[in-house]
Amino acid sequence: MTIAMRYSRDEQDAADIMSLAFVKVFKNINSFDETKGAFHSWLKRIIINEALDHIKQRNKFTNKELTTIEEPAISNTVVEKYDAAEIMQMVKQLPPATHAVFLLFAIDGYSHKEIASQLSISEGTSKWHLSEARKKLQQQLTGLYK
Amino acid sequence: MNDKKPYEILITEKMESFPIPDMADAIWAKIELQLDADPGIDSGEQPSTQSATVKKIAGIKKGLFLFITAVIIITVVVLLLLNKKRTDVNKNPDNPPVTTDIIPENSGINEPGMMPGKNNLQPFIYDSLQKNPGAFPYLIDSLTNQIHPDVIQDSLIQQNTIPDTPYDTTTIPSVIKKPKGVKGINNSDYKIISVKKDSANNN
């Protein structure tokens, strides 16, 4: 449910994602191969895929090429001042494509190649969205506690 | 660019500690609804392809079955209609046979607008039934194979009603129809003959 909550706009959306994901798990349980990985990883992948399908239904992912690489610096001390709900709120305020790329890369550990494949975008676009996410988060994190 | 930043790891920890709302019941209810709607348990790889093929075949079979059923129903209906038509033709030939044993040709019934035929029986039947209701069974028995069923039906309906045309004593014969097989009685049998009480005529 935590995974679904991260990718969704609200609780109802998260519930829909969870129900659809579990239906897929029940229908495809025979295709699970424990030699290929843990059940938890398989389940997590299904939930993330379902969440991304939800996002793709609502938003078009356009290709944007990264021209300049910016590495905003954010201190851990700044992040520690915020609680989980505030952090969650800040991340959800990101534009849909940027929000998805940030979660896939920064939270769930996908590579840019995997993200590009999942969202049907180029690797350059994936990197652009990550850069945009970091910039916006820095503005929000540093802006409130100036 | 490809590495996680330290603050991103912290953000990850904070997001994973986010409290989850208690929606287990609602989620399970949705799962049940979806599984009831489409159970589709997969048993191997490429489930979507296999189920699509199976569904396609099932759809074709269903369509074929409906088509065959429709053809059978249409054939049965057509045969019934043809059979009915043949039966109607047999019952109602263009010139139904009419014997002269019962009703003489010169009976005088020849009103225009009535049922066509060698002998115009319809007004005769009405009037005969009016005069002699008791003769009705004999009448039907002798005439069922000679008169159009509609006429008989009309007679049945009107046997207790007064006919529209006034009773005409000059044209209506005084003959009562006799059942088939019995030699007919002609008009002369019903002539009122004055009997002279004269011994000379008895010879």
mmCIF file of C-alpha atoms in Angstrom:
data_model
loop_
_atom_site.group_PDB
_atom_site.id
_atom_site.type_symbol
_atom_site.label_atom_id
_atom_site.label_comp_id
_atom_site.label_asym_id
_atom_site.label_seq_id
_atom_site.Cartn_x
_atom_site.Cartn_y
_atom_site.Cartn_z
ATOM 1 C CA MET A 1 0.000 0.000 0.000
ATOM 2 C CA THR A 2 2.938 2.343 0.722
ATOM 3 C CA ILE A 3 4.175 1.896 -2.843
ATOM 4 C CA ALA A 4 0.706 2.591 -4.238
ATOM 5 C CA MET A 5 0.359 5.659 -1.988
ATOM 6 C CA ARG A 6 3.639 7.106 -3.333
ATOM 7 C CA TYR A 7 2.592 6.887 -6.974
ATOM 8 C CA SER A 8 -1.069 7.859 -6.601
ATOM 9 C CA ARG A 9 -2.751 11.223 -6.164
ATOM 10 C CA ASP A 10 -4.907 10.182 -3.220
ATOM 11 C CA GLU A 11 -6.033 7.212 -1.110
ATOM 12 C CA GLN A 12 -8.818 6.136 -3.486
ATOM 13 C CA ASP A 13 -6.400 6.043 -6.372
ATOM 14 C CA ALA A 14 -4.015 3.980 -4.266
ATOM 15 C CA ALA A 15 -6.829 1.541 -3.379
ATOM 16 C CA ASP A 16 -7.667 1.120 -7.075
ATOM 17 C CA ILE A 17 -4.029 0.456 -7.914
ATOM 18 C CA MET A 18 -3.755 -2.095 -5.099
ATOM 19 C CA SER A 19 -6.918 -3.970 -6.095
ATOM 20 C CA LEU A 20 -5.919 -4.156 -9.762
ATOM 21 C CA ALA A 21 -2.405 -5.256 -8.850
ATOM 22 C CA PHE A 22 -3.630 -8.038 -6.577
ATOM 23 C CA VAL A 23 -6.090 -9.256 -9.198
ATOM 24 C CA LYS A 24 -3.144 -9.578 -11.586
ATOM 25 C CA VAL A 25 -1.193 -11.434 -8.906
ATOM 26 C CA PHE A 26 -4.049 -13.930 -8.410
ATOM 27 C CA LYS A 27 -4.568 -14.415 -12.132
ATOM 28 C CA ASN A 28 -0.872 -14.872 -12.887
ATOM 29 C CA ILE A 29 0.236 -16.661 -9.736
ATOM 30 C CA ASN A 30 1.115 -19.751 -11.784
ATOM 31 C CA SER A 31 3.642 -17.770 -13.769
ATOM 32 C CA PHE A 32 5.647 -16.798 -10.652
ATOM 33 C CA ASP A 33 9.030 -18.502 -10.649
ATOM 34 C CA GLU A 34 10.685 -18.454 -7.233
ATOM 35 C CA THR A 35 14.055 -19.263 -8.788
ATOM 36 C CA LYS A 36 14.027 -15.902 -10.532
ATOM 37 C CA GLY A 37 13.439 -13.813 -7.435
ATOM 38 C CA ALA A 38 11.559 -13.299 -4.218
ATOM 39 C CA PHE A 39 7.790 -13.082 -4.147
ATOM 40 C CA HIS A 40 7.971 -9.634 -2.535
ATOM 41 C CA SER A 41 10.052 -8.262 -5.426
ATOM 42 C CA TRP A 42 7.623 -9.779 -7.943
ATOM 43 C CA LEU A 43 4.660 -8.262 -6.123
ATOM 44 C CA LYS A 44 6.384 -4.854 -5.876
ATOM 45 C CA ARG A 45 7.071 -4.849 -9.591
ATOM 46 C CA ILE A 46 3.430 -5.631 -10.353
ATOM 47 C CA ILE A 47 2.224 -2.810 -8.103
ATOM 48 C CA ILE A 48 4.644 -0.303 -9.632
ATOM 49 C CA ASN A 49 3.662 -1.355 -13.158
ATOM 50 C CA GLU A 50 0.009 -0.935 -12.303
ATOM 51 C CA ALA A 51 0.692 2.494 -10.786
ATOM 52 C CA LEU A 52 2.590 3.584 -13.900
ATOM 53 C CA ASP A 53 -0.288 2.387 -16.100
ATOM 54 C CA HIS A 54 -2.559 4.595 -14.030
ATOM 55 C CA ILE A 55 -0.283 7.595 -14.521
ATOM 56 C CA LYS A 56 0.163 6.942 -18.250
ATOM 57 C CA GLN A 57 -3.605 6.791 -18.708
ATOM 58 C CA ARG A 58 -3.949 10.300 -17.367
ATOM 59 C CA ASN A 59 -0.763 11.903 -18.680
ATOM 60 C CA LYS A 60 1.199 11.917 -21.853
ATOM 61 C CA PHE A 61 4.916 11.478 -21.488
ATOM 62 C CA THR A 62 6.711 13.715 -23.957
ATOM 63 C CA ASN A 63 10.382 13.517 -24.828
ATOM 64 C CA LYS A 64 12.616 16.271 -23.521
ATOM 65 C CA GLU A 65 16.313 16.127 -23.917
ATOM 66 C CA LEU A 66 18.600 17.192 -21.086
ATOM 67 C CA THR A 67 20.864 20.019 -22.166
ATOM 68 C CA THR A 68 22.549 21.030 -18.946
ATOM 69 C CA ILE A 69 23.112 18.914 -15.880
ATOM 70 C CA GLU A 70 22.351 20.657 -12.647
ATOM 71 C CA GLU A 71 23.120 19.065 -9.333
ATOM 72 C CA PRO A 72 21.214 20.959 -6.649
ATOM 73 C CA ALA A 73 22.641 20.521 -3.217
ATOM 74 C CA ILE A 74 20.234 19.669 -0.423
ATOM 75 C CA SER A 75 21.414 19.055 3.084
ATOM 76 C CA ASN A 76 20.112 16.117 5.083
ATOM 77 C CA THR A 77 19.475 18.431 8.002
ATOM 78 C CA VAL A 78 16.939 20.321 5.912
ATOM 79 C CA VAL A 79 15.163 17.115 4.966
ATOM 80 C CA GLU A 80 15.092 15.921 8.568
ATOM 81 C CA LYS A 81 13.027 18.929 9.581
ATOM 82 C CA TYR A 82 10.093 17.620 7.624
ATOM 83 C CA ASP A 83 7.865 14.735 8.587
ATOM 84 C CA ALA A 84 6.763 11.942 6.284
ATOM 85 C CA ALA A 85 3.440 13.561 5.386
ATOM 86 C CA GLU A 86 5.108 16.830 4.337
ATOM 87 C CA ILE A 87 7.753 15.032 2.269
ATOM 88 C CA MET A 88 5.009 12.956 0.631
ATOM 89 C CA GLN A 89 3.048 16.118 -0.150
ATOM 90 C CA MET A 90 6.069 17.833 -1.705
ATOM 91 C CA VAL A 91 6.832 14.835 -3.938
ATOM 92 C CA LYS A 92 3.185 14.583 -5.052
ATOM 93 C CA GLN A 93 3.225 18.226 -6.111
ATOM 94 C CA LEU A 94 5.779 17.453 -8.816
ATOM 95 C CA PRO A 95 4.413 17.217 -12.392
ATOM 96 C CA PRO A 96 3.197 13.662 -13.170
ATOM 97 C CA ALA A 97 6.070 12.547 -15.414
ATOM 98 C CA THR A 98 8.694 14.149 -13.172
ATOM 99 C CA HIS A 99 7.033 12.632 -10.099
ATOM 100 C CA ALA A 100 7.068 9.142 -11.662
ATOM 101 C CA VAL A 101 10.711 9.353 -12.759
ATOM 102 C CA PHE A 102 11.827 10.637 -9.350
ATOM 103 C CA LEU A 103 10.069 7.830 -7.509
ATOM 104 C CA LEU A 104 11.319 5.148 -9.890
ATOM 105 C CA PHE A 105 14.905 6.340 -9.695
ATOM 106 C CA ALA A 106 15.351 7.843 -6.236
ATOM 107 C CA ILE A 107 12.974 5.681 -4.200
ATOM 108 C CA ASP A 108 12.606 2.345 -6.032
ATOM 109 C CA GLY A 109 16.084 2.113 -7.519
ATOM 110 C CA TYR A 110 15.336 1.783 -11.249
ATOM 111 C CA SER A 111 18.015 2.770 -13.753
ATOM 112 C CA HIS A 112 17.391 5.378 -16.424
ATOM 113 C CA LYS A 113 17.373 2.629 -19.033
ATOM 114 C CA GLU A 114 14.671 0.732 -17.164
ATOM 115 C CA ILE A 115 12.671 3.900 -16.590
ATOM 116 C CA ALA A 116 12.890 4.800 -20.283
ATOM 117 C CA SER A 117 11.616 1.338 -21.183
ATOM 118 C CA GLN A 118 8.788 1.493 -18.650
ATOM 119 C CA LEU A 119 7.538 4.944 -19.618
ATOM 120 C CA SER A 120 8.295 4.683 -23.333
ATOM 121 C CA ILE A 121 10.629 7.658 -23.230
ATOM 122 C CA SER A 122 14.320 8.140 -23.982
ATOM 123 C CA GLU A 123 17.029 7.909 -21.352
ATOM 124 C CA GLY A 124 17.762 11.579 -21.883
ATOM 125 C CA THR A 125 14.149 12.455 -21.071
ATOM 126 C CA SER A 126 14.344 10.330 -17.927
ATOM 127 C CA LYS A 127 17.470 12.210 -16.819
ATOM 128 C CA TRP A 128 15.795 15.536 -17.578
ATOM 129 C CA HIS A 129 12.825 14.672 -15.398
ATOM 130 C CA LEU A 130 15.094 13.583 -12.528
ATOM 131 C CA SER A 131 16.990 16.857 -12.755
ATOM 132 C CA GLU A 132 13.727 18.787 -12.750
ATOM 133 C CA ALA A 133 12.500 16.845 -9.701
ATOM 134 C CA ARG A 134 15.658 17.594 -7.719
ATOM 135 C CA LYS A 135 15.469 21.315 -8.564
ATOM 136 C CA LYS A 136 11.831 21.623 -7.536
ATOM 137 C CA LEU A 137 12.363 19.644 -4.312
ATOM 138 C CA GLN A 138 15.291 21.804 -3.383
ATOM 139 C CA GLN A 139 13.191 24.909 -3.884
ATOM 140 C CA GLN A 140 10.436 23.515 -1.691
ATOM 141 C CA LEU A 141 12.705 22.095 1.013
ATOM 142 C CA THR A 142 14.825 25.192 1.329
ATOM 143 C CA GLY A 143 11.994 27.646 0.711
ATOM 144 C CA LEU A 144 9.937 26.815 3.826
ATOM 145 C CA TYR A 145 12.769 26.840 6.241
ATOM 146 C CA LYS A 146 14.775 29.839 5.092
ATOM 147 C CA MET B 1 23.476 11.859 -12.126
ATOM 148 C CA ASN B 2 22.984 8.136 -11.990
ATOM 149 C CA ASP B 3 23.600 7.812 -8.290
ATOM 150 C CA LYS B 4 21.207 8.344 -5.441
ATOM 151 C CA LYS B 5 21.886 11.436 -3.400
ATOM 152 C CA PRO B 6 22.096 11.229 0.387
ATOM 153 C CA TYR B 7 19.022 13.398 0.861
ATOM 154 C CA GLU B 8 17.133 11.126 -1.523
ATOM 155 C CA ILE B 9 17.906 8.149 0.707
ATOM 156 C CA LEU B 10 16.529 10.145 3.645
ATOM 157 C CA ILE B 11 13.449 11.057 1.627
ATOM 158 C CA THR B 12 12.992 7.360 0.839
ATOM 159 C CA GLU B 13 13.118 6.430 4.527
ATOM 160 C CA LYS B 14 10.613 9.118 5.419
ATOM 161 C CA MET B 15 8.214 8.072 2.642
ATOM 162 C CA GLU B 16 8.359 4.421 3.660
ATOM 163 C CA SER B 17 7.419 5.387 7.204
ATOM 164 C CA PHE B 18 4.322 7.227 5.951
ATOM 165 C CA PRO B 19 1.221 5.864 7.782
ATOM 166 C CA ILE B 20 -1.022 3.724 5.595
ATOM 167 C CA PRO B 21 -4.765 4.324 5.804
ATOM 168 C CA ASP B 22 -6.881 1.364 6.844
ATOM 169 C CA MET B 23 -8.515 0.467 3.550
ATOM 170 C CA ALA B 24 -7.996 -3.278 3.605
ATOM 171 C CA ASP B 25 -11.715 -4.109 3.544
ATOM 172 C CA ALA B 26 -12.452 -1.743 0.672
ATOM 173 C CA ILE B 27 -9.510 -3.078 -1.321
ATOM 174 C CA TRP B 28 -10.515 -6.712 -0.770
ATOM 175 C CA ALA B 29 -14.061 -5.928 -1.817
ATOM 176 C CA LYS B 30 -12.782 -4.427 -5.075
ATOM 177 C CA ILE B 31 -10.562 -7.459 -5.631
ATOM 178 C CA GLU B 32 -13.527 -9.794 -5.127
ATOM 179 C CA LEU B 33 -15.667 -7.843 -7.587
ATOM 180 C CA GLN B 34 -12.997 -7.935 -10.254
ATOM 181 C CA LEU B 35 -12.267 -11.631 -9.789
ATOM 182 C CA ASP B 36 -15.980 -12.481 -9.903
ATOM 183 C CA ALA B 37 -16.340 -10.512 -13.112
ATOM 184 C CA ASP B 38 -13.407 -12.216 -14.787
ATOM 185 C CA PRO B 39 -11.797 -15.138 -12.958
ATOM 186 C CA GLY B 40 -9.392 -15.983 -15.838
ATOM 187 C CA ILE B 41 -6.772 -17.981 -13.936
ATOM 188 C CA ASP B 42 -3.594 -18.150 -15.921
ATOM 189 C CA SER B 43 -1.690 -21.378 -16.255
ATOM 190 C CA GLY B 44 1.391 -20.397 -18.190
ATOM 191 C CA GLU B 45 3.256 -17.787 -20.115
ATOM 192 C CA GLN B 46 1.642 -15.163 -22.310
ATOM 193 C CA PRO B 47 -1.712 -15.406 -20.599
ATOM 194 C CA SER B 48 -3.293 -12.543 -22.476
ATOM 195 C CA THR B 49 -2.606 -14.131 -25.877
ATOM 196 C CA GLN B 50 -3.940 -17.548 -24.918
ATOM 197 C CA SER B 51 -7.090 -16.246 -23.333
ATOM 198 C CA ALA B 52 -7.726 -14.032 -26.352
ATOM 199 C CA THR B 53 -7.489 -17.029 -28.706
ATOM 200 C CA VAL B 54 -9.723 -19.143 -26.518
ATOM 201 C CA LYS B 55 -12.232 -16.317 -26.284
ATOM 202 C CA LYS B 56 -12.135 -15.904 -30.061
ATOM 203 C CA ILE B 57 -12.858 -19.590 -30.652
ATOM 204 C CA ALA B 58 -15.666 -19.542 -28.100
ATOM 205 C CA GLY B 59 -17.136 -16.517 -29.823
ATOM 206 C CA ILE B 60 -17.031 -18.188 -33.231
ATOM 207 C CA LYS B 61 -18.686 -21.324 -31.823
ATOM 208 C CA LYS B 62 -21.399 -19.252 -30.197
ATOM 209 C CA GLY B 63 -22.032 -17.379 -33.442
ATOM 210 C CA LEU B 64 -22.230 -20.607 -35.417
ATOM 211 C CA PHE B 65 -24.677 -22.102 -32.957
ATOM 212 C CA LEU B 66 -26.922 -19.044 -33.141
ATOM 213 C CA PHE B 67 -26.814 -19.072 -36.928
ATOM 214 C CA ILE B 68 -27.802 -22.740 -37.133
ATOM 215 C CA THR B 69 -30.617 -22.209 -34.623
ATOM 216 C CA ALA B 70 -31.944 -19.273 -36.633
ATOM 217 C CA VAL B 71 -31.870 -21.292 -39.862
ATOM 218 C CA ILE B 72 -33.790 -24.159 -38.232
ATOM 219 C CA ILE B 73 -36.442 -21.834 -36.819
ATOM 220 C CA ILE B 74 -36.932 -20.062 -40.157
ATOM 221 C CA THR B 75 -37.216 -23.407 -41.987
ATOM 222 C CA VAL B 76 -39.841 -24.679 -39.540
ATOM 223 C CA VAL B 77 -41.874 -21.469 -39.811
ATOM 224 C CA VAL B 78 -41.790 -21.547 -43.620
ATOM 225 C CA LEU B 79 -42.855 -25.202 -43.687
ATOM 226 C CA LEU B 80 -45.725 -24.495 -41.303
ATOM 227 C CA LEU B 81 -46.899 -21.585 -43.423
ATOM 228 C CA LEU B 82 -46.747 -23.664 -46.609
ATOM 229 C CA ASN B 83 -48.640 -26.482 -44.950
ATOM 230 C CA LYS B 84 -51.311 -24.123 -43.746
ATOM 231 C CA LYS B 85 -51.666 -22.640 -47.192
ATOM 232 C CA ARG B 86 -52.118 -26.100 -48.719
ATOM 233 C CA THR B 87 -54.706 -26.997 -46.103
ATOM 234 C CA ASP B 88 -56.625 -23.791 -46.778
ATOM 235 C CA VAL B 89 -56.599 -24.454 -50.508
ATOM 236 C CA ASN B 90 -57.896 -27.994 -49.972
ATOM 237 C CA LYS B 91 -60.637 -26.734 -47.708
ATOM 238 C CA ASN B 92 -61.686 -23.951 -50.012
ATOM 239 C CA PRO B 93 -61.541 -24.977 -53.607
ATOM 240 C CA ASP B 94 -62.567 -22.422 -56.174
ATOM 241 C CA ASN B 95 -65.718 -24.300 -57.056
ATOM 242 C CA PRO B 96 -66.852 -26.300 -54.090
ATOM 243 C CA PRO B 97 -69.108 -29.208 -55.047
ATOM 244 C CA VAL B 98 -72.711 -28.633 -54.343
ATOM 245 C CA THR B 99 -75.305 -31.316 -54.686
ATOM 246 C CA THR B 100 -78.744 -30.627 -55.891
ATOM 247 C CA ASP B 101 -80.269 -33.313 -53.743
ATOM 248 C CA ILE B 102 -80.857 -31.046 -50.885
ATOM 249 C CA ILE B 103 -81.401 -27.721 -52.454
ATOM 250 C CA PRO B 104 -82.946 -27.398 -55.868
ATOM 251 C CA GLU B 105 -81.388 -25.082 -58.390
ATOM 252 C CA ASN B 106 -84.622 -23.293 -58.916
ATOM 253 C CA SER B 107 -84.986 -22.532 -55.303
ATOM 254 C CA GLY B 108 -85.166 -18.924 -56.191
ATOM 255 C CA ILE B 109 -82.306 -17.821 -54.016
ATOM 256 C CA ASN B 110 -80.291 -15.568 -56.151
ATOM 257 C CA GLU B 111 -79.752 -12.335 -54.346
ATOM 258 C CA PRO B 112 -76.894 -10.217 -55.498
ATOM 259 C CA GLY B 113 -73.930 -9.606 -53.192
ATOM 260 C CA MET B 114 -74.136 -12.988 -51.550
ATOM 261 C CA MET B 115 -71.592 -15.808 -51.596
ATOM 262 C CA PRO B 116 -70.910 -16.878 -55.179
ATOM 263 C CA GLY B 117 -71.491 -20.453 -56.208
ATOM 264 C CA LYS B 118 -73.871 -22.710 -58.005
ATOM 265 C CA ASN B 119 -76.405 -22.430 -55.212
ATOM 266 C CA ASN B 120 -76.398 -19.447 -52.991
ATOM 267 C CA LEU B 121 -76.779 -21.237 -49.706
ATOM 268 C CA GLN B 122 -76.035 -18.513 -47.203
ATOM 269 C CA PRO B 123 -79.424 -16.794 -46.981
ATOM 270 C CA PHE B 124 -81.108 -20.162 -47.190
ATOM 271 C CA ILE B 125 -79.234 -21.411 -44.169
ATOM 272 C CA TYR B 126 -80.054 -18.341 -42.118
ATOM 273 C CA ASP B 127 -83.722 -18.543 -42.911
ATOM 274 C CA SER B 128 -83.939 -22.288 -42.508
ATOM 275 C CA LEU B 129 -82.376 -22.094 -39.112
ATOM 276 C CA GLN B 130 -84.786 -19.371 -38.123
ATOM 277 C CA LYS B 131 -87.685 -21.549 -39.082
ATOM 278 C CA ASN B 132 -86.353 -24.851 -37.799
ATOM 279 C CA PRO B 133 -83.653 -24.540 -35.143
ATOM 280 C CA GLY B 134 -83.956 -28.252 -34.444
ATOM 281 C CA ALA B 135 -82.734 -29.065 -37.927
ATOM 282 C CA PHE B 136 -79.404 -27.403 -37.292
ATOM 283 C CA PRO B 137 -77.399 -30.585 -36.559
ATOM 284 C CA TYR B 138 -78.718 -32.297 -39.692
ATOM 285 C CA LEU B 139 -78.049 -29.198 -41.672
ATOM 286 C CA ILE B 140 -74.436 -29.032 -40.592
ATOM 287 C CA ASP B 141 -73.912 -32.738 -41.141
ATOM 288 C CA SER B 142 -75.127 -32.565 -44.708
ATOM 289 C CA LEU B 143 -73.492 -29.377 -45.676
ATOM 290 C CA THR B 144 -70.113 -29.255 -43.981
ATOM 291 C CA ASN B 145 -68.380 -30.558 -47.040
ATOM 292 C CA GLN B 146 -70.222 -28.301 -49.410
ATOM 293 C CA ILE B 147 -70.249 -24.938 -47.792
ATOM 294 C CA HIS B 148 -67.355 -22.671 -46.987
ATOM 295 C CA PRO B 149 -66.525 -22.888 -43.279
ATOM 296 C CA ASP B 150 -66.969 -19.155 -42.944
ATOM 297 C CA VAL B 151 -70.600 -19.568 -43.938
ATOM 298 C CA ILE B 152 -71.089 -22.195 -41.290
ATOM 299 C CA GLN B 153 -69.338 -19.971 -38.773
ATOM 300 C CA ASP B 154 -71.628 -17.129 -39.719
ATOM 301 C CA SER B 155 -74.579 -19.426 -39.308
ATOM 302 C CA LEU B 156 -73.430 -20.432 -35.868
ATOM 303 C CA ILE B 157 -73.144 -16.808 -34.876
ATOM 304 C CA GLN B 158 -76.423 -15.775 -36.347
ATOM 305 C CA GLN B 159 -78.572 -18.713 -35.541
ATOM 306 C CA ASN B 160 -80.165 -16.784 -32.737
ATOM 307 C CA THR B 161 -80.354 -13.451 -34.519
ATOM 308 C CA ILE B 162 -82.927 -12.072 -36.831
ATOM 309 C CA PRO B 163 -81.597 -11.612 -40.369
ATOM 310 C CA ASP B 164 -81.414 -8.090 -41.737
ATOM 311 C CA THR B 165 -83.373 -8.780 -44.899
ATOM 312 C CA PRO B 166 -87.088 -9.046 -44.457
ATOM 313 C CA TYR B 167 -88.595 -12.403 -44.652
ATOM 314 C CA ASP B 168 -89.651 -13.008 -48.245
ATOM 315 C CA THR B 169 -92.212 -15.750 -48.577
ATOM 316 C CA THR B 170 -92.080 -15.833 -52.340
ATOM 317 C CA THR B 171 -88.399 -16.695 -52.716
ATOM 318 C CA ILE B 172 -87.719 -18.865 -49.711
ATOM 319 C CA PRO B 173 -88.387 -22.480 -50.314
ATOM 320 C CA SER B 174 -90.371 -24.399 -47.864
ATOM 321 C CA VAL B 175 -87.947 -27.268 -47.993
ATOM 322 C CA ILE B 176 -86.099 -28.453 -44.957
ATOM 323 C CA LYS B 177 -82.735 -30.022 -45.712
ATOM 324 C CA LYS B 178 -82.500 -33.672 -45.050
ATOM 325 C CA PRO B 179 -79.336 -35.529 -44.069
ATOM 326 C CA LYS B 180 -77.231 -37.033 -46.827
ATOM 327 C CA GLY B 181 -78.154 -40.488 -47.907
ATOM 328 C CA VAL B 182 -81.839 -39.885 -47.613
ATOM 329 C CA LYS B 183 -83.691 -39.243 -50.794
ATOM 330 C CA GLY B 184 -84.450 -35.602 -51.029
ATOM 331 C CA ILE B 185 -87.791 -34.088 -50.638
ATOM 332 C CA ASN B 186 -88.737 -31.722 -53.329
ATOM 333 C CA ASN B 187 -91.146 -28.918 -53.402
ATOM 334 C CA SER B 188 -93.942 -31.047 -54.668
ATOM 335 C CA ASP B 189 -93.887 -33.030 -51.450
ATOM 336 C CA TYR B 190 -94.837 -29.933 -49.537
ATOM 337 C CA LYS B 191 -97.506 -28.642 -51.838
ATOM 338 C CA ILE B 192 -100.712 -28.032 -50.095
ATOM 339 C CA ILE B 193 -103.151 -30.095 -52.034
ATOM 340 C CA SER B 194 -106.734 -29.803 -51.355
ATOM 341 C CA VAL B 195 -108.115 -33.174 -50.663
ATOM 342 C CA LYS B 196 -111.519 -33.698 -52.068
ATOM 343 C CA LYS B 197 -113.611 -35.998 -50.152
ATOM 344 C CA ASP B 198 -114.557 -37.841 -53.225
ATOM 345 C CA SER B 199 -114.365 -41.505 -53.548
ATOM 346 C CA ALA B 200 -113.585 -41.218 -57.244
ATOM 347 C CA ASN B 201 -110.074 -39.774 -56.560
ATOM 348 C CA ASN B 202 -108.941 -42.512 -54.268
ATOM 349 C CA ASN B 203 -108.319 -44.876 -57.141
#
